[in-house]
Structure formats: C-alpha cells, structure tokens
Amino acid sequence: MSLVPVYRRRASALHAARAGVSASFCLALAFAPILFDNPIVLGALLCAVIAAGIGAGVARELRRWAAIAFGLALLVVIVNPLVTSDGLTVLVRGGSFLGRRWDITLEATIYGAVAALRVLDVVLAFALLSAAVDPDELLRALRRVSYRSALTAALTTRLVPVLARDASRKSEAARCRPRPPGRSTVARAAVAGSLERAVELAAALEVRGYSRARRPQVARRPWSRHDFRVLASAVAIAGLAVVAKLAGAGGFQAYPTTHVSAGPAQAAVAVAFVALAAAPFLGAAGRLGVARA
Amino acid sequence: MPEPILAAAGFTYTYPDAPAPALADIDLELEPGSLTVLAGESGSGKSTLLRAACGLVPHFHGGEASGELSVGGLDVRDNGPGELSQVCGTLFQEPESQVVMGGVRAEIALGLEHRGESPAAVARAVEEAALALGIAHLLSRRADTLSGGELQRVALAAAMAHRPRLLLLDEPTSQLDPVAGDELIWMLRRLNEEWGTTIVLSEHRLERCLPAADRVLALDRGRLACDAPPSEFLAWAAEARPVLATPAARLFSLAGLRPLPASVKEAKKTLGVSGLGGRVSEPASTRRRKRGQAALELRSVWHEIADGPAILRGVDLRVEAGELVALMGRNGAGKSTLLKHAKGLLEPTRGSIKASGEVALLLQNPGDYLIHEHAREEAGERALLGAGLQGRGEADPRDLSGGERQRLALEVVLSGEEPPAVVCLDEPTRGMDRARKEALALRLHELAAGGAAVIVATHDPEFAARLADRVLLMGEGELIADGSTAEVLAGGWYFATEVARVLGGAGGALTPEQGAAVLERELVS
C-alpha cells in the first residue's frame, strides 16, 4: 500500500464527473470552513467531507490523511494557548517573561481546538480531491491555462509516491549497514536522490517534445447527470457558506469569554452542509457512477 | 540505397569537464527498417551515442561536439531533443524515471498532445499503441500500480505512439526480470518487422537480442570497434573481445566449431543434435551433501500479510559456512523476502531463523547504501581499498560508475567489526556487463573462501552457473528445488544457461568451458 494516499478510479458520482467539476466540489468543501469559526458549523463541515468521502468510496484514504492531519491539528491546539493569553478564565498561571504574561486560558485553548477543527476540515477536503479527482484530467484542463505550471503539478503528483518508495528503500538499506546512520543523513540522501530523479525526468520530458509543446486541444465531452449533480452541490455549498456568513449564522466569540451561537440557524446550516455534500451520491443515479459515465 | 535514417561522419563528443571524449570519430550509416544492436562494455559510449541521436547530447548535457551526426535528415547540433522527437522515440533504462503522468492513458497521450494533435487523433493513437504493445488492459491503471515490466512497456508505447521512424533504446531490459525483458525484445522485433520501425538497441545480454538483429555496432572507449552482421560480430568478439561473445558463441569458439551461432537454434542446427549424451546423473531430492557448520538455518518460516497471500510458506533451509548458493525463481516468488528475513529486516509470522553470526545484506539498488557526500565517509579507507577505489575517497558516490557503486556498497555492508557469517545479495547483476559480473563472482568466491555463506538472489542463470555450487529454486513462497548447480540449471528449460540449452543438458555442462569439454568428448567418441 502506498505511503501517501493517491487517486484510484472508483465507481462513484465524484469519480464519474469531469475533473473540473469534481475539483470544484472538493474546493467548495475546503472553502466553506475558512469562512466560519462556529464549531457546530465546522463540525458539520467535517461530517460533510466524511459523508462525501464515504459516498465516493474513499473513506479509507481519508482516514489515512486524517491520521497525518491529526498531528498538525494537535500542534495547533497546543500552540495557540501558549502564544495567546487572551481570555478571562486562566487555567495555568505562567508568570511574566519578556515583558508579557504567559498564562494559559480556557478561551485560548478552546479557540485552538476550533482552529484545529478548521485545519482538519481543509486538509480532508483536499484529501478528498487527491483521492477522487483524476489528476491527469484535471491537469490536462489546467494545461490550457498555464502549461508549465500544470505539468509541474502533474510531475509532483506522479513523483510523490515514487519518492516515498525511494525514501523507504534508502531507509531499509540504512538498516543493513553495520552502523545505521541517523535519520537526517538518510533524509538528506533521499532529497539528493530526488534531484537525480528530477534530472532523469527532465531528460525524459525533453525527448518527448516538451520544448515544442503546444497547448492541448479541448476534447468536447457531453455533460453527464453526474456533472450536473456534483456541480449543483458545489455551487450550493459555496453559496450557502457565503450567505450563512453574511447572515451571521456562524456566530462565535472567542475572547474575552467564549460564546458559541447554537440556535436553529446554526443547526439548519449544519444539516444543509451535510445534506448538500451527500446529495450527489444519493439515489440510483448517484450510485451508478462509472458504469453509465 | 535509401537515405540513411541516422548518419554520422567523424562525430566526436566530450562531456563537460571530461578529460577524454565519450565518442570519438564515429562514422556510420543506418538503413531505414533495420534493427541494430549496440554492444560494448560499461562506459564504452553506447548510452552517449543514443543520447546524441535523440539530441540530449549536447543540448541537455552540454559539452563539445564536432563532426556530423544527423537523424532523419536533421543535424543534431542544430536541432534539439524537441525537434528530433518528431523523428525518433527514446526509451531509457529506468522505467520509474521516464513515466511522467499518473495514469497510463495520459502518459501515452502526452507526447501526442505536445505535438498539438486533435483529441480524436490522440485517442486513436493511444488505442493503437496500446494494442500494438499488448497493454490495452492497462490503459485505465495508475502508473504506481504497475510492475517494472508493465511500466517499461507503457514508456515504450509513449515513445512510439506518434509512430517515429527511429526508436532508440538504452538497455531497456536492464531493470526488468528475464520474462519481462524477453517480452520487450519480442515486442521490438514485431515493431521492426511489422511496422518497419528502425530500432537501435543497446544491451548487455546480447544472447537475448542478437537473433533479431540485422547488424551489431561494438563500441570500445568511444570508438566504433566493429560494425558487422551478428555472425561476423561474434567471430570478431571471440578473437578481440571475448567478454562480448555470447555463451553459445564462446562454447563454439572454445570447441573450435564454426560458424559461431547467434542463437540457440543456430547452434543446435550446426551441431545437428537436439541433445548430447545423458543428463545429469542424480535428481535433486536424492542429493547428499556433507553436513558442515550451519551459517543460516530457517525452520518452517512463514511470512503472511493481512490482506494478501502468504509470501513465504513454511520455508526450511540450511546453508553452511563457505557455501555459495544461488536463489532463483520468477518475480514475486519470495526471494527478496527470504533474504530480508535472513537479515532480520522482517520478522517471520511463524517459524524461526538462526544465524551463526552477523548477516550482511546488499539490496537491489546499491545507490541506496551511498548516503554521504564523499566515498570515504561511507565506510572508511578499508572499504575503499576493498572496493578498489583507492585515491577516490573524495569522490561523490553519485559520480561513481554503476560497478564502482556496487563494489563500494558491498564493502559498506561488510564493514562491521566481525566478518559476517552470511552474505546475501539481491539481484546484484542487473545492468552489469560480463566483465563486472566476473569481478563480482570473484569477490564472492573470496568471501566464501573466508568462511562466509553466500546467498545470491538472481534471475541470471549464467551468473548462477559461474558463482554457485548450489541452486535453490523458489515458486509461490516455497522452495521447489534444491540441488547442485548442474542438477538444477542443466536440466531446466527456463532456468537454464544458454550452453545447457544448446547441449540439451548433456553432461551437466553450464558454462562455455564445461560445454566445450563435453563437445570435445562427444565429438571424439
């Protein structure tokens, strides 16, 4: 199994829709949490991504990304109360240092947790994108806008698993040495190895006519029901996020005391996000996916 | 005569900062529709010639070029790889480093899209290239799920999807197992015969591709040393460069027979026999060996994974001190896993492993062991001496040749306080020329003479015959044969040396020298 979760074709509405549309759906799920601080809404958005992941058959990949993202989220939870002493409820008095007080407050800790939840939302939305959107198709579309950037991105998506395997082999070889070297030495060698790979790939690209590359022609493809359903969900999620934000449905006050708006408006927004994320996968039309695409 | 697809006149090329030219005074003309094999030892200039033909030299690598070299009428000094890609497709050694896109279909389409082909034309060309190379079933797969052989065929399809007139291949089988390597050569032969594609192929295992070749170019230190049809090349090699001669040709040469054969079929035809004498005397199961001190003992070792088949299935194995063992079997048979268990990189799910001392393991890519910026830092002066790299301590290990890297990596794993009781090597001869294989075999004999048990996982029956006194054959995680080298390799069909196939296993002869002795006996009687 690959160390880094990668795209695999599966029978789901998200895989069957054109890459640009599927990417829009995932980006809408990544965009929404950026607008909100309210933990109810952020929690609902996490549920929405997970629901979409289950619907797309990539729950396993999301779980592996979640394991990676959890460390980052934990760091945010720990660091925020250390760098912010705002809030009235002091949990630990840290005294004065460098001209300021280093108290740990309940409010800063809660806000750290909220920020961590947002990090999880965004990372998992991008994980959904990497697991359910064909990178080749997406990058082919992007090549029409910026050829070299798109090809660089294509190479990156291709090279990540290759370099992960290279690093794993180097680490195994290090264990075979009578005096195994430190991790940093192996990591440095892996980086140097990746540069060699890059040079070889550059040569391979040259002999494939890269220097004379023209903008690829557009392939006309009729819009399928999956394209419509997924795009409608994407637009609805992004639209709901903007409207709810403007309407103040995501109310949250971190300091000086924590106040979470938790009324019918927040509940409605939360339920709507989950329902919209799950919508493309519901019903017979949503399940048939690849077979009729 | 039709206009040559590739023409060189006094072409000379020197890499940046190199003391001597990599190619010197090359004069040649290649006829369209021919299949040409480039022969030569490592560093003889084969890859450089191919890189010059596709425009990477000098445009990508820099350096100085003089003389004339044109491909499809385009002068390589005025036209870079982009322009030359209209005429030629290129395939390198390492499949992982030449597949750019994540998916197979997108990979084959990339070159065509670079040319601005319409989506319909791209789709058709992708389909046809995939069908021609027998990879239509892979079109929806992701590149990272393919085996090395599949990946190399995808890269070949990508190189030839736009139907280039010339296909340049730089040791395309060196990283593949023999089955995948043979399939690729057959595929090239078909492309050449049915599509008329001109093919230039560099390869170390000449016995694999000479039967398909129209012509052989042998390079020696950057100069064209021989340019002849296969049979004439073999006659030249037998006299001037024995390391380039195929085993069958060396057999005939040593036995004083002519003409030298380019294939097993030709050799058998000349001999007029399908098998000489009797086969090796004893079947594997009845073999008796003197019981010495066990250096490594595996008792009913299993390696099972959670969501897949068992990789090792109750392996029982005893290897004695000083023994030289070749471990053979197809890809996925469990050879590498067995060696990793011996070293302790993996824990058996059932069974036990005992070693009488340290186990040294050299995995498939020696470059993975070289992690410092200077060769000296890898394992000290003693290791440099052992690797024959005296005076190269300041060199960056990445600048060493393939053979030097491997020698140094071997010394790295041998550099413990105590000499290892067991030395294991996984596929050490991939991409090696015959001279380097001989040198490696010699070093391993030295280690065995010093009391180490040596176990080498290999697909190369010629190397196994040179090295080992015992061969283990694995299949589906089990040991399916265990016998002397002659017993296992002389009686086989696939796991057999070329000499054994020529002689039908007669007298258990495996090497040209042994075969020549058998032939002399048979011919005299």
Coordinates of N, CA, C and O in Angstrom, one line a residue, chain B residues 47-138:
Chain B
S47 N 25.5 4.5 -24.4 CA 24.4 5.5 -24.0 C 24.6 6.8 -24.6 O 23.7 7.5 -25.0
T48 N 25.9 7.2 -24.7 CA 26.2 8.6 -25.2 C 25.8 8.6 -26.7 O 25.2 9.7 -27.1
L49 N 26.0 7.6 -27.4 CA 25.7 7.6 -28.8 C 24.1 7.7 -29.0 O 23.6 8.5 -29.8
L50 N 23.4 7.0 -28.1 CA 22.0 7.1 -28.2 C 21.5 8.4 -27.8 O 20.5 9.0 -28.4
R51 N 22.1 9.0 -26.8 CA 21.7 10.3 -26.3 C 22.1 11.4 -27.3 O 21.4 12.4 -27.4
A52 N 23.1 11.1 -28.1 CA 23.4 12.1 -29.2 C 22.4 12.0 -30.3 O 21.9 13.0 -30.9
A53 N 21.9 10.8 -30.6 CA 21.0 10.6 -31.6 C 19.6 11.2 -31.3 O 18.9 11.6 -32.2
C54 N 19.3 11.3 -30.0 CA 18.0 11.9 -29.7 C 18.1 13.3 -29.3 O 17.2 14.0 -28.9
G55 N 19.3 13.9 -29.4 CA 19.5 15.3 -29.2 C 19.9 15.7 -27.7 O 20.1 16.9 -27.5
L56 N 19.8 14.8 -26.8 CA 20.2 15.2 -25.4 C 21.6 15.6 -25.3 O 22.0 16.4 -24.5
V57 N 22.5 14.9 -26.2 CA 23.9 15.3 -26.3 C 24.0 16.1 -27.6 O 23.6 15.6 -28.7
P58 N 24.4 17.3 -27.6 CA 24.9 18.1 -26.5 C 23.9 19.0 -25.8 O 24.2 19.7 -24.9
H59 N 22.6 19.1 -26.3 CA 21.7 20.1 -25.9 C 21.3 20.1 -24.4 O 21.1 21.1 -23.8
F60 N 21.2 18.9 -23.9 CA 20.7 18.7 -22.5 C 21.9 18.6 -21.6 O 22.0 19.2 -20.5
H61 N 22.9 17.8 -22.0 CA 24.1 17.6 -21.1 C 25.2 18.6 -21.3 O 26.1 18.6 -20.5
G62 N 25.2 19.4 -22.3 CA 26.3 20.3 -22.6 C 27.5 19.6 -23.2 O 27.3 18.5 -23.8
G63 N 28.6 20.1 -23.0 CA 29.8 19.5 -23.6 C 30.1 20.0 -25.0 O 29.4 20.9 -25.5
E64 N 31.1 19.4 -25.7 CA 31.5 19.8 -27.0 C 31.4 18.7 -28.0 O 31.8 17.6 -27.8
A65 N 30.7 19.1 -29.1 CA 30.5 18.1 -30.2 C 31.2 18.6 -31.5 O 31.1 19.8 -31.8
S66 N 31.8 17.7 -32.3 CA 32.3 18.1 -33.6 C 32.0 17.0 -34.5 O 31.6 15.9 -34.2
G67 N 32.2 17.2 -35.8 CA 31.8 16.3 -36.8 C 30.3 16.3 -37.2 O 29.6 17.3 -36.7
E68 N 29.8 15.3 -37.9 CA 28.4 15.4 -38.3 C 27.7 14.2 -37.7 O 28.2 13.1 -37.6
L69 N 26.4 14.5 -37.3 CA 25.5 13.5 -36.9 C 24.1 14.0 -37.3 O 23.7 15.0 -36.8
S70 N 23.5 13.2 -38.1 CA 22.1 13.6 -38.5 C 21.1 12.5 -38.3 O 21.5 11.3 -38.5
V71 N 19.9 12.8 -37.9 CA 18.9 11.8 -37.7 C 17.7 12.2 -38.5 O 17.1 13.3 -38.3
G72 N 17.2 11.4 -39.4 CA 16.1 11.7 -40.2 C 16.3 13.0 -41.0 O 15.4 13.7 -41.2
G73 N 17.6 13.3 -41.3 CA 17.9 14.5 -42.1 C 18.1 15.7 -41.2 O 18.4 16.8 -41.7
L74 N 17.9 15.6 -39.9 CA 18.1 16.7 -39.0 C 19.5 16.7 -38.3 O 19.8 15.6 -37.7
D75 N 20.2 17.7 -38.4 CA 21.5 17.8 -37.8 C 21.3 17.9 -36.3 O 20.7 18.9 -35.8
V76 N 21.9 17.0 -35.5 CA 21.7 17.1 -34.0 C 22.3 18.3 -33.4 O 21.9 18.6 -32.3
R77 N 23.3 18.9 -34.0 CA 23.8 20.1 -33.4 C 22.9 21.3 -33.6 O 22.9 22.3 -32.8
D78 N 22.1 21.3 -34.6 CA 21.2 22.4 -34.9 C 19.8 22.2 -34.3 O 19.0 23.1 -34.2
N79 N 19.5 20.9 -34.1 CA 18.2 20.6 -33.7 C 18.2 19.9 -32.3 O 19.0 18.9 -32.1
G80 N 17.4 20.3 -31.4 CA 17.4 19.8 -30.0 C 16.5 18.6 -29.9 O 15.9 18.1 -30.9
P81 N 16.4 18.0 -28.7 CA 15.5 16.9 -28.5 C 14.1 17.1 -28.9 O 13.4 16.2 -29.4
G82 N 13.6 18.3 -28.8 CA 12.2 18.6 -29.2 C 12.0 18.4 -30.7 O 11.0 17.7 -31.1
E83 N 12.9 18.9 -31.5 CA 12.8 18.7 -33.0 C 13.0 17.3 -33.3 O 12.3 16.7 -34.1
L84 N 14.0 16.6 -32.7 CA 14.3 15.3 -33.1 C 13.3 14.3 -32.6 O 13.1 13.2 -33.1
S85 N 12.4 14.7 -31.6 CA 11.4 13.8 -31.2 C 10.3 13.6 -32.3 O 9.5 12.6 -32.2
Q86 N 10.3 14.4 -33.3 CA 9.4 14.2 -34.4 C 9.8 13.0 -35.2 O 9.0 12.3 -35.8
V87 N 11.1 12.7 -35.2 CA 11.7 11.6 -36.0 C 11.9 10.3 -35.1 O 11.7 9.2 -35.6
C88 N 12.3 10.5 -33.9 CA 12.7 9.3 -33.1 C 12.0 9.3 -31.7 O 11.7 10.3 -31.1
G89 N 11.8 8.1 -31.3 CA 11.3 7.9 -29.9 C 12.4 7.3 -29.1 O 13.3 6.6 -29.6
T90 N 12.5 7.6 -27.8 CA 13.6 7.2 -27.0 C 13.1 6.5 -25.7 O 12.2 7.0 -25.1
L91 N 13.8 5.4 -25.3 CA 13.5 4.7 -24.1 C 14.8 4.5 -23.3 O 15.7 4.0 -23.9
F92 N 14.7 4.9 -22.0 CA 15.9 4.7 -21.2 C 15.8 3.4 -20.3 O 14.8 2.7 -20.4
Q93 N 16.8 3.3 -19.4 CA 16.9 2.1 -18.6 C 15.8 2.0 -17.5 O 15.2 1.0 -17.3
E94 N 15.6 3.1 -16.8 CA 14.9 3.1 -15.6 C 13.4 3.5 -15.8 O 13.1 4.6 -16.1
P95 N 12.5 2.5 -15.8 CA 11.1 2.8 -16.1 C 10.5 3.9 -15.2 O 9.7 4.8 -15.7
E96 N 10.8 3.9 -13.9 CA 10.2 4.9 -13.0 C 10.5 6.3 -13.3 O 9.8 7.2 -13.0
S97 N 11.7 6.5 -14.0 CA 12.2 7.9 -14.2 C 11.7 8.4 -15.6 O 12.2 9.5 -16.0
Q98 N 10.9 7.7 -16.3 CA 10.5 8.3 -17.6 C 9.0 8.3 -17.8 O 8.6 8.7 -18.9
V99 N 8.3 7.8 -16.8 CA 6.9 7.9 -16.9 C 6.5 9.2 -16.1 O 6.8 9.3 -14.9
V100 N 5.8 10.1 -16.8 CA 5.6 11.4 -16.3 C 4.3 11.6 -15.6 O 4.1 12.2 -14.5
M101 N 3.2 11.1 -16.3 CA 1.9 11.3 -15.8 C 1.5 10.2 -14.8 O 2.1 9.1 -14.8
G102 N 0.4 10.4 -14.1 CA -0.1 9.4 -13.1 C -0.8 8.2 -13.8 O -0.7 7.1 -13.3
G103 N -1.5 8.5 -14.9 CA -2.3 7.4 -15.5 C -1.7 6.9 -16.8 O -1.0 7.7 -17.5
V104 N -1.9 5.7 -17.2 CA -1.3 5.1 -18.4 C -1.8 5.8 -19.6 O -1.0 6.2 -20.5
R105 N -3.1 6.0 -19.7 CA -3.7 6.7 -20.9 C -3.1 8.1 -21.1 O -2.7 8.4 -22.2
A106 N -3.0 8.8 -20.0 CA -2.5 10.2 -20.1 C -1.0 10.2 -20.5 O -0.5 11.1 -21.2
E107 N -0.3 9.2 -20.0 CA 1.1 9.1 -20.3 C 1.4 8.8 -21.8 O 2.2 9.5 -22.4
I108 N 0.6 7.9 -22.4 CA 0.8 7.7 -23.8 C 0.4 8.9 -24.6 O 0.9 9.2 -25.7
A109 N -0.6 9.6 -24.1 CA -1.2 10.7 -24.9 C -0.3 11.9 -24.8 O -0.3 12.8 -25.7
L110 N 0.6 12.0 -23.8 CA 1.3 13.3 -23.5 C 2.1 13.8 -24.7 O 2.0 14.9 -25.1
G111 N 2.9 12.9 -25.3 CA 3.7 13.3 -26.5 C 2.9 13.7 -27.6 O 3.3 14.7 -28.4
L112 N 1.8 13.1 -27.8 CA 0.9 13.5 -28.9 C 0.3 14.8 -28.7 O 0.1 15.6 -29.6
E113 N -0.1 15.1 -27.4 CA -0.6 16.4 -27.1 C 0.4 17.5 -27.2 O 0.1 18.6 -27.7
H114 N 1.7 17.1 -26.9 CA 2.8 18.1 -27.2 C 2.8 18.5 -28.6 O 3.2 19.6 -29.0
R115 N 2.5 17.6 -29.5 CA 2.5 17.9 -30.9 C 1.3 18.6 -31.4 O 1.2 18.9 -32.6
G116 N 0.3 18.8 -30.5 CA -0.9 19.6 -30.9 C -1.9 18.7 -31.7 O -2.7 19.3 -32.4
E117 N -1.8 17.4 -31.5 CA -2.8 16.5 -32.2 C -4.2 16.8 -31.7 O -4.4 17.1 -30.5
S118 N -5.2 16.5 -32.5 CA -6.6 16.7 -32.1 C -6.9 15.6 -31.1 O -6.3 14.5 -31.1
P119 N -7.9 15.8 -30.2 CA -8.3 14.8 -29.2 C -8.6 13.4 -29.9 O -8.3 12.4 -29.4
A120 N -9.3 13.5 -31.0 CA -9.7 12.2 -31.7 C -8.4 11.5 -32.2 O -8.3 10.3 -32.0
A121 N -7.5 12.2 -32.7 CA -6.3 11.6 -33.2 C -5.5 11.0 -32.0 O -4.9 10.0 -32.1
V122 N -5.4 11.8 -30.9 CA -4.7 11.3 -29.7 C -5.4 10.0 -29.3 O -4.7 9.0 -29.0
A123 N -6.7 10.0 -29.1 CA -7.4 8.8 -28.6 C -7.1 7.6 -29.5 O -6.8 6.5 -29.0
R124 N -7.1 7.8 -30.8 CA -6.9 6.7 -31.7 C -5.4 6.2 -31.6 O -5.2 5.0 -31.5
A125 N -4.5 7.1 -31.6 CA -3.1 6.7 -31.5 C -2.8 6.0 -30.2 O -2.0 5.0 -30.1
V126 N -3.4 6.5 -29.1 CA -3.2 5.8 -27.8 C -3.7 4.4 -27.8 O -3.1 3.4 -27.4
E127 N -4.9 4.2 -28.4 CA -5.5 2.9 -28.5 C -4.6 2.0 -29.3 O -4.4 0.8 -29.0
E128 N -4.2 2.5 -30.5 CA -3.4 1.6 -31.4 C -2.0 1.3 -30.8 O -1.6 0.1 -30.9
A129 N -1.4 2.2 -30.1 CA -0.1 1.9 -29.5 C -0.3 0.9 -28.4 O 0.5 0.0 -28.2
A130 N -1.4 1.1 -27.6 CA -1.6 0.1 -26.5 C -1.9 -1.3 -27.0 O -1.4 -2.3 -26.5
L131 N -2.6 -1.4 -28.1 CA -2.9 -2.7 -28.7 C -1.7 -3.3 -29.3 O -1.4 -4.5 -29.1
A132 N -0.9 -2.5 -30.0 CA 0.4 -3.0 -30.6 C 1.3 -3.6 -29.5 O 2.0 -4.5 -29.8
L133 N 1.3 -3.0 -28.4 CA 2.3 -3.4 -27.3 C 1.6 -4.3 -26.3 O 2.2 -4.7 -25.3
G134 N 0.3 -4.7 -26.5 CA -0.4 -5.6 -25.6 C -0.6 -5.0 -24.2 O -0.5 -5.7 -23.2
I135 N -0.9 -3.7 -24.2 CA -1.1 -3.1 -22.9 C -2.5 -2.4 -22.8 O -2.7 -1.6 -22.0
A136 N -3.4 -2.9 -23.7 CA -4.7 -2.2 -23.7 C -5.4 -2.4 -22.3 O -6.1 -1.5 -21.9
H137 N -5.1 -3.5 -21.7 CA -5.8 -3.8 -20.4 C -5.2 -2.8 -19.3 O -5.8 -2.8 -18.2
L138 N -4.1 -2.2 -19.6 CA -3.5 -1.3 -18.5 C -3.9 0.2 -18.7 O -3.6 1.0 -17.9

